[in-house]
mmCIF file of C-alpha atoms in Angstrom:
data_model
loop_
_atom_site.group_PDB
_atom_site.id
_atom_site.type_symbol
_atom_site.label_atom_id
_atom_site.label_comp_id
_atom_site.label_asym_id
_atom_site.label_seq_id
_atom_site.Cartn_x
_atom_site.Cartn_y
_atom_site.Cartn_z
ATOM 1 C CA UNK A 1476 60.644 -19.140 6.962
ATOM 2 C CA UNK A 1477 60.777 -15.313 7.064
ATOM 3 C CA UNK A 1478 63.271 -13.428 9.196
ATOM 4 C CA UNK A 1479 60.419 -12.311 11.456
ATOM 5 C CA UNK A 1480 59.313 -15.908 12.092
ATOM 6 C CA UNK A 1481 62.897 -17.029 12.656
ATOM 7 C CA UNK A 1482 63.294 -14.302 15.275
ATOM 8 C CA UNK A 1483 60.072 -15.395 16.966
ATOM 9 C CA UNK A 1484 61.236 -19.020 17.100
ATOM 10 C CA UNK A 1485 64.613 -17.956 18.464
ATOM 11 C CA UNK A 1486 62.911 -15.744 21.043
ATOM 12 C CA UNK A 1487 60.775 -18.671 22.244
ATOM 13 C CA UNK A 1488 63.916 -20.701 22.939
ATOM 14 C CA UNK A 1489 65.518 -17.771 24.732
ATOM 15 C CA UNK A 1490 62.415 -17.301 26.878
ATOM 16 C CA UNK A 1491 62.512 -20.920 27.998
ATOM 17 C CA UNK A 1492 66.131 -20.618 29.132
ATOM 18 C CA UNK A 1493 65.508 -17.214 30.711
ATOM 19 C CA UNK A 1494 62.537 -18.453 32.737
ATOM 20 C CA UNK A 1495 64.547 -21.402 34.033
ATOM 21 C CA UNK A 1496 67.303 -19.028 35.099
ATOM 22 C CA UNK A 1497 64.790 -16.675 36.721
ATOM 23 C CA UNK A 1498 63.309 -19.390 38.909
ATOM 24 C CA UNK A 1499 66.772 -20.460 40.034
ATOM 25 C CA UNK A 1500 68.098 -17.019 40.987
ATOM 26 C CA UNK A 1501 67.607 -14.574 43.833
ATOM 27 C CA UNK A 1502 64.762 -12.416 45.074
ATOM 28 C CA UNK A 1503 65.004 -9.576 42.539
ATOM 29 C CA UNK A 1504 64.687 -12.058 39.687
ATOM 30 C CA UNK A 1505 61.896 -13.849 41.548
ATOM 31 C CA UNK A 1506 59.940 -10.588 41.779
ATOM 32 C CA UNK A 1507 60.612 -9.996 38.081
ATOM 33 C CA UNK A 1508 59.206 -13.425 37.173
ATOM 34 C CA UNK A 1509 55.679 -12.012 37.312
ATOM 35 C CA UNK A 1510 56.358 -8.560 35.905
ATOM 36 C CA UNK A 1511 57.393 -6.644 32.809
ATOM 37 C CA UNK A 1512 58.384 -3.085 31.969
ATOM 38 C CA UNK A 1513 56.193 -1.563 29.244
ATOM 39 C CA UNK A 1514 57.641 1.343 27.250
ATOM 40 C CA UNK A 1515 55.519 4.053 25.650
ATOM 41 C CA UNK A 1516 56.563 6.088 22.622
ATOM 42 C CA UNK A 1517 54.685 8.501 20.348
ATOM 43 C CA UNK A 1518 57.058 10.095 17.821
ATOM 44 C CA UNK A 1519 60.588 9.523 16.563
ATOM 45 C CA UNK A 1520 62.914 12.284 15.406
ATOM 46 C CA UNK A 1521 60.151 14.907 15.345
ATOM 47 C CA UNK A 1522 61.950 17.759 17.061
ATOM 48 C CA UNK A 1523 58.882 20.025 16.813
ATOM 49 C CA UNK A 1524 57.204 17.814 19.427
ATOM 50 C CA UNK A 1525 59.841 17.335 22.164
ATOM 51 C CA UNK A 1526 57.240 16.404 24.792
ATOM 52 C CA UNK A 1527 56.122 13.367 22.784
ATOM 53 C CA UNK A 1528 59.123 12.575 20.561
ATOM 54 C CA UNK A 1529 62.482 10.940 21.178
ATOM 55 C CA UNK A 1530 65.470 11.818 19.045
ATOM 56 C CA UNK A 1531 66.734 9.178 16.638
ATOM 57 C CA UNK A 1532 69.993 9.007 18.608
ATOM 58 C CA UNK A 1533 68.031 8.339 21.794
ATOM 59 C CA UNK A 1534 65.911 5.673 20.162
ATOM 60 C CA UNK A 1535 68.911 3.903 18.678
ATOM 61 C CA UNK A 1536 70.573 3.963 22.107
ATOM 62 C CA UNK A 1537 67.449 2.363 23.604
ATOM 63 C CA UNK A 1538 67.498 -0.418 21.012
ATOM 64 C CA UNK A 1539 71.228 -0.943 21.491
ATOM 65 C CA UNK A 1540 70.774 -1.277 25.247
ATOM 66 C CA UNK A 1541 67.917 -3.774 24.919
ATOM 67 C CA UNK A 1542 70.019 -5.740 22.412
ATOM 68 C CA UNK A 1543 73.045 -5.827 24.698
ATOM 69 C CA UNK A 1544 71.925 -8.942 26.579
ATOM 70 C CA UNK A 1545 69.829 -9.622 29.668
ATOM 71 C CA UNK A 1546 66.547 -8.342 28.192
ATOM 72 C CA UNK A 1547 63.721 -10.187 26.453
ATOM 73 C CA UNK A 1548 61.414 -8.008 24.344
ATOM 74 C CA UNK A 1549 58.017 -9.702 24.058
ATOM 75 C CA UNK A 1550 54.718 -8.883 22.339
ATOM 76 C CA UNK A 1551 52.286 -7.217 24.729
ATOM 77 C CA UNK A 1552 49.652 -9.983 24.290
ATOM 78 C CA UNK A 1553 52.259 -12.607 25.277
ATOM 79 C CA UNK A 1554 53.198 -10.668 28.409
ATOM 80 C CA UNK A 1555 49.592 -10.306 29.519
ATOM 81 C CA UNK A 1556 48.758 -13.933 28.705
ATOM 82 C CA UNK A 1557 51.673 -15.140 30.829
ATOM 83 C CA UNK A 1558 50.646 -12.943 33.767
ATOM 84 C CA UNK A 1559 47.007 -14.032 33.500
ATOM 85 C CA UNK A 1560 47.994 -17.719 33.412
ATOM 86 C CA UNK A 1561 50.534 -17.446 36.231
ATOM 87 C CA UNK A 1562 53.388 -18.430 33.939
ATOM 88 C CA UNK A 1563 56.758 -16.887 34.866
ATOM 89 C CA UNK A 1564 58.251 -14.241 32.629
ATOM 90 C CA UNK A 1565 61.986 -13.912 32.060
ATOM 91 C CA UNK A 1566 63.829 -11.404 34.208
ATOM 92 C CA UNK A 1567 63.892 -7.984 32.510
ATOM 93 C CA UNK A 1568 60.962 -8.705 30.230
ATOM 94 C CA UNK A 1569 60.159 -5.645 28.102
ATOM 95 C CA UNK A 1570 57.110 -4.625 26.071
ATOM 96 C CA UNK A 1571 57.102 -1.782 23.539
ATOM 97 C CA UNK A 1572 54.036 0.339 22.703
ATOM 98 C CA UNK A 1573 53.600 3.331 20.382
ATOM 99 C CA UNK A 1574 50.555 5.607 20.568
ATOM 100 C CA UNK A 1575 48.800 7.580 17.827
ATOM 101 C CA UNK A 1576 50.106 5.742 14.715
ATOM 102 C CA UNK A 1577 52.403 8.615 13.801
ATOM 103 C CA UNK A 1578 54.123 8.336 10.440
ATOM 104 C CA UNK A 1579 57.552 8.559 12.082
ATOM 105 C CA UNK A 1580 56.647 5.213 13.661
ATOM 106 C CA UNK A 1581 56.420 3.764 10.162
ATOM 107 C CA UNK A 1582 59.430 5.579 8.688
ATOM 108 C CA UNK A 1583 61.854 5.676 11.608
ATOM 109 C CA UNK A 1584 60.864 3.238 14.363
ATOM 110 C CA UNK A 1585 59.596 0.224 12.464
ATOM 111 C CA UNK A 1586 62.741 -0.421 10.375
ATOM 112 C CA UNK A 1587 64.916 -0.206 13.489
ATOM 113 C CA UNK A 1588 62.654 -2.406 15.593
ATOM 114 C CA UNK A 1589 62.350 -4.902 12.733
ATOM 115 C CA UNK A 1590 66.130 -5.049 12.363
ATOM 116 C CA UNK A 1591 66.492 -5.709 16.102
ATOM 117 C CA UNK A 1592 63.748 -8.350 16.008
ATOM 118 C CA UNK A 1593 61.680 -6.461 18.594
ATOM 119 C CA UNK A 1594 57.874 -6.875 18.518
ATOM 120 C CA UNK A 1595 55.719 -3.867 19.347
ATOM 121 C CA UNK A 1596 52.138 -2.635 19.582
ATOM 122 C CA UNK A 1597 50.693 0.446 17.874
ATOM 123 C CA UNK A 1598 47.595 2.062 19.397
ATOM 124 C CA UNK A 1599 45.570 3.639 16.583
ATOM 125 C CA UNK A 1600 43.088 6.523 16.766
ATOM 126 C CA UNK A 1601 41.015 5.963 13.655
ATOM 127 C CA UNK A 1602 39.592 9.434 12.875
ATOM 128 C CA UNK A 1603 42.997 11.013 12.097
ATOM 129 C CA UNK A 1604 43.794 8.086 9.779
ATOM 130 C CA UNK A 1605 40.453 8.470 7.992
ATOM 131 C CA UNK A 1606 40.989 12.213 7.688
ATOM 132 C CA UNK A 1607 44.474 11.805 6.216
ATOM 133 C CA UNK A 1608 46.139 13.957 8.856
ATOM 134 C CA UNK A 1609 49.710 14.923 8.072
ATOM 135 C CA UNK A 1610 52.138 12.962 10.209
ATOM 136 C CA UNK A 1611 49.733 10.038 10.708
ATOM 137 C CA UNK A 1612 50.034 6.661 9.008
ATOM 138 C CA UNK A 1613 47.680 5.653 6.220
ATOM 139 C CA UNK A 1614 45.603 2.488 6.291
ATOM 140 C CA UNK A 1615 47.942 0.954 3.711
ATOM 141 C CA UNK A 1616 50.929 1.626 5.954
ATOM 142 C CA UNK A 1617 49.124 0.111 8.927
ATOM 143 C CA UNK A 1618 48.363 -2.955 6.814
ATOM 144 C CA UNK A 1619 52.093 -3.268 6.128
ATOM 145 C CA UNK A 1620 52.753 -3.312 9.864
ATOM 146 C CA UNK A 1621 50.154 -6.014 10.440
ATOM 147 C CA UNK A 1622 51.690 -8.134 7.690
ATOM 148 C CA UNK A 1623 55.001 -7.878 9.544
ATOM 149 C CA UNK A 1624 53.444 -9.115 12.797
ATOM 150 C CA UNK A 1625 52.884 -5.806 14.598
ATOM 151 C CA UNK A 1626 50.021 -5.810 17.130
ATOM 152 C CA UNK A 1627 47.321 -3.164 16.653
ATOM 153 C CA UNK A 1628 45.453 -1.694 19.625
ATOM 154 C CA UNK A 1629 42.473 0.637 19.910
ATOM 155 C CA UNK A 1630 43.196 4.243 20.944
ATOM 156 C CA UNK A 1631 39.632 5.576 20.431
ATOM 157 C CA UNK A 1632 38.323 7.226 17.274
ATOM 158 C CA UNK A 1633 38.663 10.935 18.013
ATOM 159 C CA UNK A 1634 41.451 10.895 20.640
ATOM 160 C CA UNK A 1635 39.534 13.289 22.850
ATOM 161 C CA UNK A 1636 39.311 13.705 26.609
ATOM 162 C CA UNK A 1637 36.840 10.885 26.945
ATOM 163 C CA UNK A 1638 36.270 11.258 30.679
ATOM 164 C CA UNK A 1639 34.602 14.598 29.904
ATOM 165 C CA UNK A 1640 32.216 13.013 27.384
ATOM 166 C CA UNK A 1641 28.791 11.539 28.084
ATOM 167 C CA UNK A 1642 27.973 7.865 27.724
ATOM 168 C CA UNK A 1643 26.421 8.189 24.273
ATOM 169 C CA UNK A 1644 29.393 10.098 22.870
ATOM 170 C CA UNK A 1645 31.911 7.614 24.241
ATOM 171 C CA UNK A 1646 29.904 4.623 23.047
ATOM 172 C CA UNK A 1647 29.805 6.074 19.554
ATOM 173 C CA UNK A 1648 33.542 6.778 19.654
ATOM 174 C CA UNK A 1649 34.527 3.276 20.746
ATOM 175 C CA UNK A 1650 32.109 1.638 18.317
ATOM 176 C CA UNK A 1651 33.374 3.775 15.433
ATOM 177 C CA UNK A 1652 37.012 2.963 16.217
ATOM 178 C CA UNK A 1653 36.234 -0.750 16.461
ATOM 179 C CA UNK A 1654 34.331 -0.715 13.177
ATOM 180 C CA UNK A 1655 37.067 1.125 11.267
ATOM 181 C CA UNK A 1656 39.823 -1.178 12.579
ATOM 182 C CA UNK A 1657 37.770 -4.184 11.505
ATOM 183 C CA UNK A 1658 36.872 -2.748 8.096
ATOM 184 C CA UNK A 1659 40.341 -1.545 7.149
ATOM 185 C CA UNK A 1660 42.650 -3.938 8.979
ATOM 186 C CA UNK A 1661 40.523 -6.963 9.829
ATOM 187 C CA UNK A 1662 41.465 -6.410 13.467
ATOM 188 C CA UNK A 1663 39.206 -6.720 16.512
ATOM 189 C CA UNK A 1664 41.638 -5.113 18.938
ATOM 190 C CA UNK A 1665 41.637 -6.573 22.447
ATOM 191 C CA UNK A 1666 43.931 -3.863 23.866
ATOM 192 C CA UNK A 1667 42.943 -0.260 24.559
ATOM 193 C CA UNK A 1668 44.958 2.821 25.486
ATOM 194 C CA UNK A 1669 43.134 5.727 27.105
ATOM 195 C CA UNK A 1670 43.782 9.000 25.237
ATOM 196 C CA UNK A 1671 46.206 11.009 27.392
ATOM 197 C CA UNK A 1672 46.027 8.147 29.889
ATOM 198 C CA UNK A 1673 42.902 9.766 31.362
ATOM 199 C CA UNK A 1674 39.800 7.898 32.510
ATOM 200 C CA UNK A 1675 36.983 7.961 35.010
ATOM 201 C CA UNK A 1676 34.971 5.060 36.372
ATOM 202 C CA UNK A 1677 32.235 5.499 33.767
ATOM 203 C CA UNK A 1678 34.745 5.222 30.922
ATOM 204 C CA UNK A 1679 36.450 2.295 32.610
ATOM 205 C CA UNK A 1680 33.100 0.482 32.843
ATOM 206 C CA UNK A 1681 32.472 1.163 29.169
ATOM 207 C CA UNK A 1682 35.883 -0.244 28.238
ATOM 208 C CA UNK A 1683 34.946 -3.395 30.159
ATOM 209 C CA UNK A 1684 31.560 -3.560 28.432
ATOM 210 C CA UNK A 1685 33.237 -3.358 25.017
ATOM 211 C CA UNK A 1686 35.238 -6.454 25.910
ATOM 212 C CA UNK A 1687 38.774 -5.076 25.998
ATOM 213 C CA UNK A 1688 41.025 -7.434 27.931
ATOM 214 C CA UNK A 1689 43.454 -4.717 29.021
ATOM 215 C CA UNK A 1690 43.717 -0.928 28.990
ATOM 216 C CA UNK A 1691 46.822 1.224 29.355
ATOM 217 C CA UNK A 1692 47.347 4.583 31.013
ATOM 218 C CA UNK A 1693 50.309 6.939 30.919
ATOM 219 C CA UNK A 1694 51.591 6.596 34.475
ATOM 220 C CA UNK A 1695 54.985 5.139 35.318
ATOM 221 C CA UNK A 1696 55.304 1.711 36.855
ATOM 222 C CA UNK A 1697 55.766 -1.980 36.197
ATOM 223 C CA UNK A 1698 53.065 -4.367 34.982
ATOM 224 C CA UNK A 1699 52.800 -7.294 37.406
ATOM 225 C CA UNK A 1700 50.479 -10.222 38.024
ATOM 226 C CA UNK A 1701 48.417 -8.199 40.509
ATOM 227 C CA UNK A 1702 48.275 -4.981 38.446
ATOM 228 C CA UNK A 1703 44.829 -3.650 37.526
ATOM 229 C CA UNK A 1704 44.330 -4.799 33.919
ATOM 230 C CA UNK A 1705 42.249 -1.706 33.115
ATOM 231 C CA UNK A 1706 44.883 0.750 34.351
ATOM 232 C CA UNK A 1707 48.204 -0.688 33.238
ATOM 233 C CA UNK A 1708 51.283 1.528 33.628
ATOM 234 C CA UNK A 1709 53.864 2.428 31.009
ATOM 235 C CA UNK A 1710 57.093 4.389 31.156
ATOM 236 C CA UNK A 1711 56.673 7.321 28.766
ATOM 237 C CA UNK A 1712 59.744 8.307 26.760
ATOM 238 C CA UNK A 1713 60.437 11.661 25.127
ATOM 239 C CA UNK A 1714 63.385 13.987 24.607
ATOM 240 C CA UNK A 1715 63.414 15.127 28.233
ATOM 241 C CA UNK A 1716 62.942 11.625 29.650
ATOM 242 C CA UNK A 1717 64.740 9.547 27.049
ATOM 243 C CA UNK A 1718 68.374 9.869 28.126
ATOM 244 C CA UNK A 1719 70.449 6.683 28.233
ATOM 245 C CA UNK A 1720 70.887 6.660 32.021
ATOM 246 C CA UNK A 1721 67.149 7.002 32.682
ATOM 247 C CA UNK A 1722 66.383 4.355 30.086
ATOM 248 C CA UNK A 1723 68.746 1.895 31.758
ATOM 249 C CA UNK A 1724 67.112 2.618 35.128
ATOM 250 C CA UNK A 1725 63.547 2.006 33.959
ATOM 251 C CA UNK A 1726 64.440 -1.051 31.873
ATOM 252 C CA UNK A 1727 65.689 -2.729 35.079
ATOM 253 C CA UNK A 1728 62.772 -1.612 37.269
ATOM 254 C CA UNK A 1729 60.782 -4.017 39.452
ATOM 255 C CA UNK A 1730 57.207 -3.688 40.759
ATOM 256 C CA UNK A 1731 56.692 -2.196 44.211
ATOM 257 C CA UNK A 1732 53.764 -4.547 44.806
ATOM 258 C CA UNK A 1733 51.091 -1.952 45.596
ATOM 259 C CA UNK A 1734 47.557 -3.272 46.053
ATOM 260 C CA UNK A 1735 44.170 -1.927 47.161
ATOM 261 C CA UNK A 1736 44.919 1.544 45.842
ATOM 262 C CA UNK A 1737 42.697 4.436 46.886
ATOM 263 C CA UNK A 1738 41.096 6.551 45.610
ATOM 264 C CA UNK A 1739 39.772 4.286 42.871
ATOM 265 C CA UNK A 1740 38.708 7.249 40.717
ATOM 266 C CA UNK A 1741 41.426 8.951 38.671
ATOM 267 C CA UNK A 1742 39.551 12.254 38.369
ATOM 268 C CA UNK A 1743 40.121 14.087 41.643
ATOM 269 C CA UNK A 1744 37.013 14.544 43.748
ATOM 270 C CA UNK A 1745 39.200 16.211 46.370
ATOM 271 C CA UNK A 1746 42.323 18.179 45.559
ATOM 272 C CA UNK A 1747 44.704 17.195 46.961
ATOM 273 C CA UNK A 1748 43.581 13.572 47.283
ATOM 274 C CA UNK A 1749 44.499 11.210 50.095
ATOM 275 C CA UNK A 1750 46.304 8.297 48.463
ATOM 276 C CA UNK A 1751 46.613 4.877 50.058
ATOM 277 C CA UNK A 1752 47.981 1.489 49.059
ATOM 278 C CA UNK A 1753 49.148 -1.752 50.642
ATOM 279 C CA UNK A 1754 52.555 -3.155 49.729
ATOM 280 C CA UNK A 1755 52.731 -6.910 49.413
ATOM 281 C CA UNK A 1756 55.848 -8.688 50.760
ATOM 282 C CA UNK A 1757 58.756 -8.374 50.523
ATOM 283 C CA UNK A 1758 58.224 -4.997 52.178
ATOM 284 C CA UNK A 1759 60.879 -2.336 51.612
ATOM 285 C CA UNK A 1760 62.591 -0.705 54.562
ATOM 286 C CA UNK A 1761 60.319 2.106 55.712
ATOM 287 C CA UNK A 1762 63.112 4.626 55.485
ATOM 288 C CA UNK A 1763 63.911 3.592 51.916
ATOM 289 C CA UNK A 1764 60.470 4.281 50.440
ATOM 290 C CA UNK A 1765 60.313 7.677 48.743
ATOM 291 C CA UNK A 1766 57.286 9.264 47.061
ATOM 292 C CA UNK A 1767 57.299 12.252 44.737
ATOM 293 C CA UNK A 1768 54.504 14.377 43.290
ATOM 294 C CA UNK A 1769 54.396 16.592 40.207
ATOM 295 C CA UNK A 1770 53.524 20.268 40.055
ATOM 296 C CA UNK A 1771 55.719 21.359 42.941
ATOM 297 C CA UNK A 1772 53.589 19.421 45.443
ATOM 298 C CA UNK A 1773 55.314 17.677 48.372
ATOM 299 C CA UNK A 1774 54.206 14.191 49.461
ATOM 300 C CA UNK A 1775 54.312 13.018 53.083
ATOM 301 C CA UNK A 1776 54.394 9.274 53.815
ATOM 302 C CA UNK A 1777 52.597 7.659 56.750
ATOM 303 C CA UNK A 1778 53.417 3.986 57.375
ATOM 304 C CA UNK A 1779 50.816 1.830 59.106
ATOM 305 C CA UNK A 1780 51.515 -1.435 60.914
ATOM 306 C CA UNK A 1781 49.525 -3.465 58.400
ATOM 307 C CA UNK A 1782 51.922 -2.499 55.612
ATOM 308 C CA UNK A 1783 49.469 0.130 54.441
ATOM 309 C CA UNK A 1784 50.944 3.390 53.172
ATOM 310 C CA UNK A 1785 49.031 6.677 53.237
ATOM 311 C CA UNK A 1786 50.177 9.736 51.297
ATOM 312 C CA UNK A 1787 49.151 13.300 52.010
ATOM 313 C CA UNK A 1788 50.134 16.415 50.081
ATOM 314 C CA UNK A 1789 51.003 19.913 51.237
ATOM 315 C CA UNK A 1790 48.920 21.765 48.630
ATOM 316 C CA UNK A 1791 46.447 21.188 45.783
ATOM 317 C CA UNK A 1792 47.721 19.996 42.429
ATOM 318 C CA UNK A 1793 47.582 22.445 39.512
ATOM 319 C CA UNK A 1794 44.771 21.839 36.978
ATOM 320 C CA UNK A 1795 45.485 19.043 34.524
ATOM 321 C CA UNK A 1796 47.305 15.758 34.849
ATOM 322 C CA UNK A 1797 49.143 15.068 38.106
ATOM 323 C CA UNK A 1798 51.527 12.225 38.817
ATOM 324 C CA UNK A 1799 52.670 10.503 41.987
ATOM 325 C CA UNK A 1800 55.621 8.083 41.934
ATOM 326 C CA UNK A 1801 56.911 5.931 44.785
ATOM 327 C CA UNK A 1802 60.218 4.063 44.628
ATOM 328 C CA UNK A 1803 62.363 1.877 46.845
ATOM 329 C CA UNK A 1804 65.812 0.367 46.217
ATOM 330 C CA UNK A 1805 66.029 -3.340 45.447
ATOM 331 C CA UNK A 1806 68.873 -5.821 45.059
ATOM 332 C CA UNK A 1807 71.333 -5.631 42.164
ATOM 333 C CA UNK A 1808 71.136 -1.816 42.111
ATOM 334 C CA UNK A 1809 67.581 -1.965 40.803
ATOM 335 C CA UNK A 1810 64.501 -0.014 41.881
ATOM 336 C CA UNK A 1811 60.964 -0.987 42.773
ATOM 337 C CA UNK A 1812 58.494 1.503 41.314
ATOM 338 C CA UNK A 1813 54.802 2.367 41.606
ATOM 339 C CA UNK A 1814 53.106 5.319 39.938
ATOM 340 C CA UNK A 1815 49.682 6.929 39.696
ATOM 341 C CA UNK A 1816 48.135 9.546 37.462
ATOM 342 C CA UNK A 1817 45.331 11.838 38.580
ATOM 343 C CA UNK A 1818 43.452 14.586 36.804
ATOM 344 C CA UNK A 1819 42.682 17.841 38.585
ATOM 345 C CA UNK A 1820 39.659 19.294 36.738
#
């Protein structure tokens, strides 16, 4: 039996014990039983790209923390299958994703993740691989990852702003990416990651039509049983947001339990938008809920008796991606977290 298979067998035993402990413990662990924190990386040790790269020291600190005890790193398909089936996850379940199939993933991240026994998913944009772009993995290198048990996801063909494209262009892109992944890797990827985390309802419908079981954005938050499977959150990590203290905070994060989120369209029809969501029990203390917006915009919270929360903003968001994050303290010095991404055209 290979080291990778031994680690998988050992992890299965650990999961069984962890789930039993989760069911028997307090409310924070009970909330965590149907949730997982998903991490998002792009590059490793590529200092020319600080907005999408973590330093090697940061990445090694992340692995050391996850290896320190109390965390269970699981393959993304296993996390989603457990949530779909209503099976409890261990407290502090973690999933690891890497976008763009950068070569530093192959050279720097994979050996370290393999040594730690941590499974991960790579979302591949196929055109850059076909074109032999510098800094992007080759098909042979991707085949090496698959042989080691790494999950491959679809990240489109061209990695463009797909919400700006028409239906025919996006259909061609998704079909081309699917075909190339099948031809080169023998993979019919069930997971999709929106380029830049951006989507509109037309693209979302197309993703559904193509049969993807889940799609990931780039907004912060925790994946839970109730989370929209076609807009799953991930905590993005880079040099500015990869420090050890922030990593510890997000690795311990719990879901806020936000449902019935409005507006349903990510591309802003009105700027600023009026954001609403309902928090499922246990409800946080009203005074403890805090919401923050990017771009220097201030959020105001209105609590309604039904548990509904409405957010208004004091000014329009600047053009481009905009983020809104809401947090509330939980037991054991942990935080409940819910985030949204919008696009201001």
